[in-house]
XYZ file of C-alpha atoms in Angstrom:
236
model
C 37.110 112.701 -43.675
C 33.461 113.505 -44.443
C 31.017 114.234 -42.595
C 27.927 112.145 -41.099
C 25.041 111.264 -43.761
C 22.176 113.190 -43.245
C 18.836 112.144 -44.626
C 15.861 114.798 -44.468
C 12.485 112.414 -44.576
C 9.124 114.425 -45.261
C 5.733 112.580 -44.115
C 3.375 113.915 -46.491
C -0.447 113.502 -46.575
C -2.513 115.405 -49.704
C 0.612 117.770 -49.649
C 0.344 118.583 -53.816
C 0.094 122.106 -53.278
C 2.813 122.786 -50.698
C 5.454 119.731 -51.444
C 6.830 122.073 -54.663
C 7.873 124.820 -52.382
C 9.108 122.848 -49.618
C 11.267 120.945 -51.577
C 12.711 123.712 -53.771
C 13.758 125.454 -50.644
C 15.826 122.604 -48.850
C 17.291 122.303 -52.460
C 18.173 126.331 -52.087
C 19.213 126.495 -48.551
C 20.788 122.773 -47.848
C 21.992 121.509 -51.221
C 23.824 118.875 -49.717
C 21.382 117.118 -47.469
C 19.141 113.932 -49.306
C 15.973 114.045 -48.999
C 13.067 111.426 -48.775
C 8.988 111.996 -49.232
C 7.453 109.079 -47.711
C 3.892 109.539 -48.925
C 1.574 108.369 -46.658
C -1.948 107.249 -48.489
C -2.257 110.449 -50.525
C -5.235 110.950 -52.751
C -3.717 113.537 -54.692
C -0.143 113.903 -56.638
C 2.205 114.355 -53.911
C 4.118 111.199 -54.738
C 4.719 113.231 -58.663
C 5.004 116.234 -56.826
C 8.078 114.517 -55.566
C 9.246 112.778 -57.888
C 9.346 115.247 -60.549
C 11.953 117.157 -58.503
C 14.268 114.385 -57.898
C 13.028 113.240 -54.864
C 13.256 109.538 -53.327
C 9.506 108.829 -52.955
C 8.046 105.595 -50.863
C 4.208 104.958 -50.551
C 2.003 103.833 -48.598
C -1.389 102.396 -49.995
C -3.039 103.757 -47.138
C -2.693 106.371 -44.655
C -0.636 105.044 -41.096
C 0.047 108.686 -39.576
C 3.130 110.764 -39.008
C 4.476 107.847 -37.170
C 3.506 105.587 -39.496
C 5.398 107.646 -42.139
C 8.227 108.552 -39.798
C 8.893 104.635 -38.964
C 8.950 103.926 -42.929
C 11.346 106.906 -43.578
C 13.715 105.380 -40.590
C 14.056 102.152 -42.184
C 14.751 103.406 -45.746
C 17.791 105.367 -43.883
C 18.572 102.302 -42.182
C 19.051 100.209 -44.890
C 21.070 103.303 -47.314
C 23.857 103.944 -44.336
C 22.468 107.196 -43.413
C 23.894 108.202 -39.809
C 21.414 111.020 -38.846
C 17.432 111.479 -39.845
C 15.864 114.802 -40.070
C 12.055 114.877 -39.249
C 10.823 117.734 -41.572
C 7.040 118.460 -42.544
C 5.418 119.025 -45.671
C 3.796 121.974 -45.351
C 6.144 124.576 -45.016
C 6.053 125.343 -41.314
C 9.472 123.981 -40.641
C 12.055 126.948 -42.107
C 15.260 124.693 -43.258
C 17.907 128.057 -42.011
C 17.363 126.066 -38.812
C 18.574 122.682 -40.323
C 21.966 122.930 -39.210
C 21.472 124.349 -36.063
C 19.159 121.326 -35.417
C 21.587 119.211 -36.711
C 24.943 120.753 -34.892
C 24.506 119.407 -31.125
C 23.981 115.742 -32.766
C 26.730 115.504 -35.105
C 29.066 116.888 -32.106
C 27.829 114.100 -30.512
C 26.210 116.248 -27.508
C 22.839 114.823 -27.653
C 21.377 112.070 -29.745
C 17.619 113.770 -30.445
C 17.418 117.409 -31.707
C 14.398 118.918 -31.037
C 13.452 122.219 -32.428
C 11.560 124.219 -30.207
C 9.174 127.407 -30.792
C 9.852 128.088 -27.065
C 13.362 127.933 -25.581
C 13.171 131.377 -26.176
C 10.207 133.310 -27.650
C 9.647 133.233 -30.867
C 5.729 134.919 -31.409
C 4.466 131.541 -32.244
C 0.972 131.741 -30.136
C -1.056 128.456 -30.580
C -4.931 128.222 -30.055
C -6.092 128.240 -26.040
C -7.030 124.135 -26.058
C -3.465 123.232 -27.896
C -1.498 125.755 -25.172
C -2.730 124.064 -22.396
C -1.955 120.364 -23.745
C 1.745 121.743 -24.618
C 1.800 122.752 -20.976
C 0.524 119.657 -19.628
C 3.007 117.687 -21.415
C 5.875 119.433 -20.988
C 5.932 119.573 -17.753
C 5.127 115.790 -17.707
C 8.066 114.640 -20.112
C 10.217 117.255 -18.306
C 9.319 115.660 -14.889
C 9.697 112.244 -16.228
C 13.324 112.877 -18.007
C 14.891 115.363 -15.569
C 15.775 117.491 -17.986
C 13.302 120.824 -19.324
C 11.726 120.178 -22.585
C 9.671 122.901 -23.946
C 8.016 121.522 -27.103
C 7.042 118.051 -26.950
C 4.979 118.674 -29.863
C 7.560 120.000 -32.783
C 7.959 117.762 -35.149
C 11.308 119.463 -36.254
C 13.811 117.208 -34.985
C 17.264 115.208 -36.066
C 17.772 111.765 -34.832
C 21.184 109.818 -34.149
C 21.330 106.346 -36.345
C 21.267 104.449 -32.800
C 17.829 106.071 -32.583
C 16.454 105.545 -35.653
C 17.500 101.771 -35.128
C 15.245 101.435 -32.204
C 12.598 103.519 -33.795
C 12.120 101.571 -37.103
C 10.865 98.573 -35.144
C 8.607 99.847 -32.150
C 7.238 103.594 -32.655
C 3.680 104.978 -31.890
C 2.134 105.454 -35.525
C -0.425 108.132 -34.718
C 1.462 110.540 -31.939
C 4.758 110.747 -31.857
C 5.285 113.027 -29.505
C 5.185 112.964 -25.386
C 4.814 109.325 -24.953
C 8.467 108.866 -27.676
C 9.892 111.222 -25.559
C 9.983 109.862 -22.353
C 10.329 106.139 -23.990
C 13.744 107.545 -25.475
C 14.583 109.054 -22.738
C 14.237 106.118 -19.895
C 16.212 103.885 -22.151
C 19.760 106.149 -22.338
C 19.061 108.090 -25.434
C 20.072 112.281 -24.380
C 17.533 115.249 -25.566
C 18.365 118.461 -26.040
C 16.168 121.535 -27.548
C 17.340 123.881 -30.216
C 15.971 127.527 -30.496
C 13.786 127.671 -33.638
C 11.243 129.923 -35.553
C 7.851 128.429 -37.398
C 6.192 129.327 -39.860
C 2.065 128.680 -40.653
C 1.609 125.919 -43.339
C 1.385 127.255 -47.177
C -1.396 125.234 -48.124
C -3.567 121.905 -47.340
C -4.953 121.258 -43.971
C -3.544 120.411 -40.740
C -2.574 116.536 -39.653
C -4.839 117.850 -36.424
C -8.527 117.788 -37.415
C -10.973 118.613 -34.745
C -11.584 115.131 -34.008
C -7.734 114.471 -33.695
C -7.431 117.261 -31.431
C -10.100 116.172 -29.174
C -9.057 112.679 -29.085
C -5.138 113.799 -28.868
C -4.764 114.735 -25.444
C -6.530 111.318 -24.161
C -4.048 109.079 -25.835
C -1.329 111.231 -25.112
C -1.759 111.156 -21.451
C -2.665 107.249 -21.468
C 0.341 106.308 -23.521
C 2.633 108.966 -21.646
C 2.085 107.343 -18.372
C 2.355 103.635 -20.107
C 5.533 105.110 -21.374
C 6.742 106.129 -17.509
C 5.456 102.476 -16.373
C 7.725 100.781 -18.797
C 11.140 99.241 -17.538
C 13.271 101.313 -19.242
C 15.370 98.452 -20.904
C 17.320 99.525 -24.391
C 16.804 96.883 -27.108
């Protein structure tokens, strides 16, 4: 009997330069696992990048955000019978030796998010002053909120159980998706759990989080985490 179908979906935003690389070494280290590029209103050629290694490729004619992308990639996997999504960026932070220890506590059926975390144990990863405290801050408020510790509401290394992504391809915050998802996922019966995980500093482009992004994040995250908390936690 095989195994569940895992489908590895890469938001990607002016991501020529580090795409190549990211994509030749999930093809070296998980050979087995599909993978999909949704590019997300890139003005350079990270859709060829893609495509010219083999790669699924969806567009978008503008740019939505990493939820935006993320929503997009959930459908696709939706609709081709895949029964577990893989969030994995671009830009070569996200080292794929961890993919099936990400993917190991879902496909046991244990938990039905994965969430890679730089601090369930330490791993040297030291993030700017401003960014440590907002980690902090939400942390503690999805870990309040849930019951359960969770380290690293920021890491956008995670797997996701089909039932998940079924929920997620029709209501999912396009800019953020980080606290505020969380705790949503949470209240309505979905289980988290955190997987020990290394990362790595991105190989080229520039960060989803300009300056004005990172000003502005904290503000919506705290608005929409406590909208989030408000909600009746019904499950579609």
């Amino acid at each position: 009997m095989s195994g569940p179908r895992v489908l590895v979906i890469i938001p990607a935003h002016d991501e020529e330069e580090s795409l190549p690389r990211t994509l030749a070494e999930l093809a070296a280290v998980a050979p087995g696992l599909d993978c999909l590029v949704v590019d997300d209103g890139s003005r350079d050629a990270t859709a060829r990048a893609a495509r010219e290694r083999g790669v699924d490729v969806l567009r978008h004619p503008f740019n939505l955000g990493v939820g935006g992308a993320l929503q997009t990639g959930f459908r696709w996997a939706i609709e081709h019978d895949y029964d577990i999504g893989v969030q994995f960026d671009a830009d070569g932070q996200h080292d794929p030796a961890y993919l099936e220890a990400l993917l190991e506590p879902v496909r046991a059926g244990r938990c039905d998010v994965s969430i890679g975390s730089r601090y369930v144990h330490s791993s040297g990863y030291r993030a700017p002053l401003a960014r440590r405290v907002g980690m902090v801050l939400f942390s503690g408020l999805v870990s309040v909120a849930l019951g359960t510790p969770i380290t690293d509401t920021t890491s956008g290394f995670r797997a996701y159980a089909r039932p998940v992504m079924e929920v997620c391809q029709h209501d999912f915050p396009w800019d953020f998706p980080d606290a505020p998802l969380l705790i949503r996922l949470g209240r309505i019966g979905f289980r988290l759990a955190e997987v020990p995980v290394r990362m790595r500093e991105r190989c080229a482009g520039r960060s989803f989080y300009t300056l004005g992004k990172s000003l502005y994040y904290p503000y919506k995250n705290l608005l929409a985490s406590l909208m989030a908390l408000l909600q009746r936690p019904a499950r579609p």
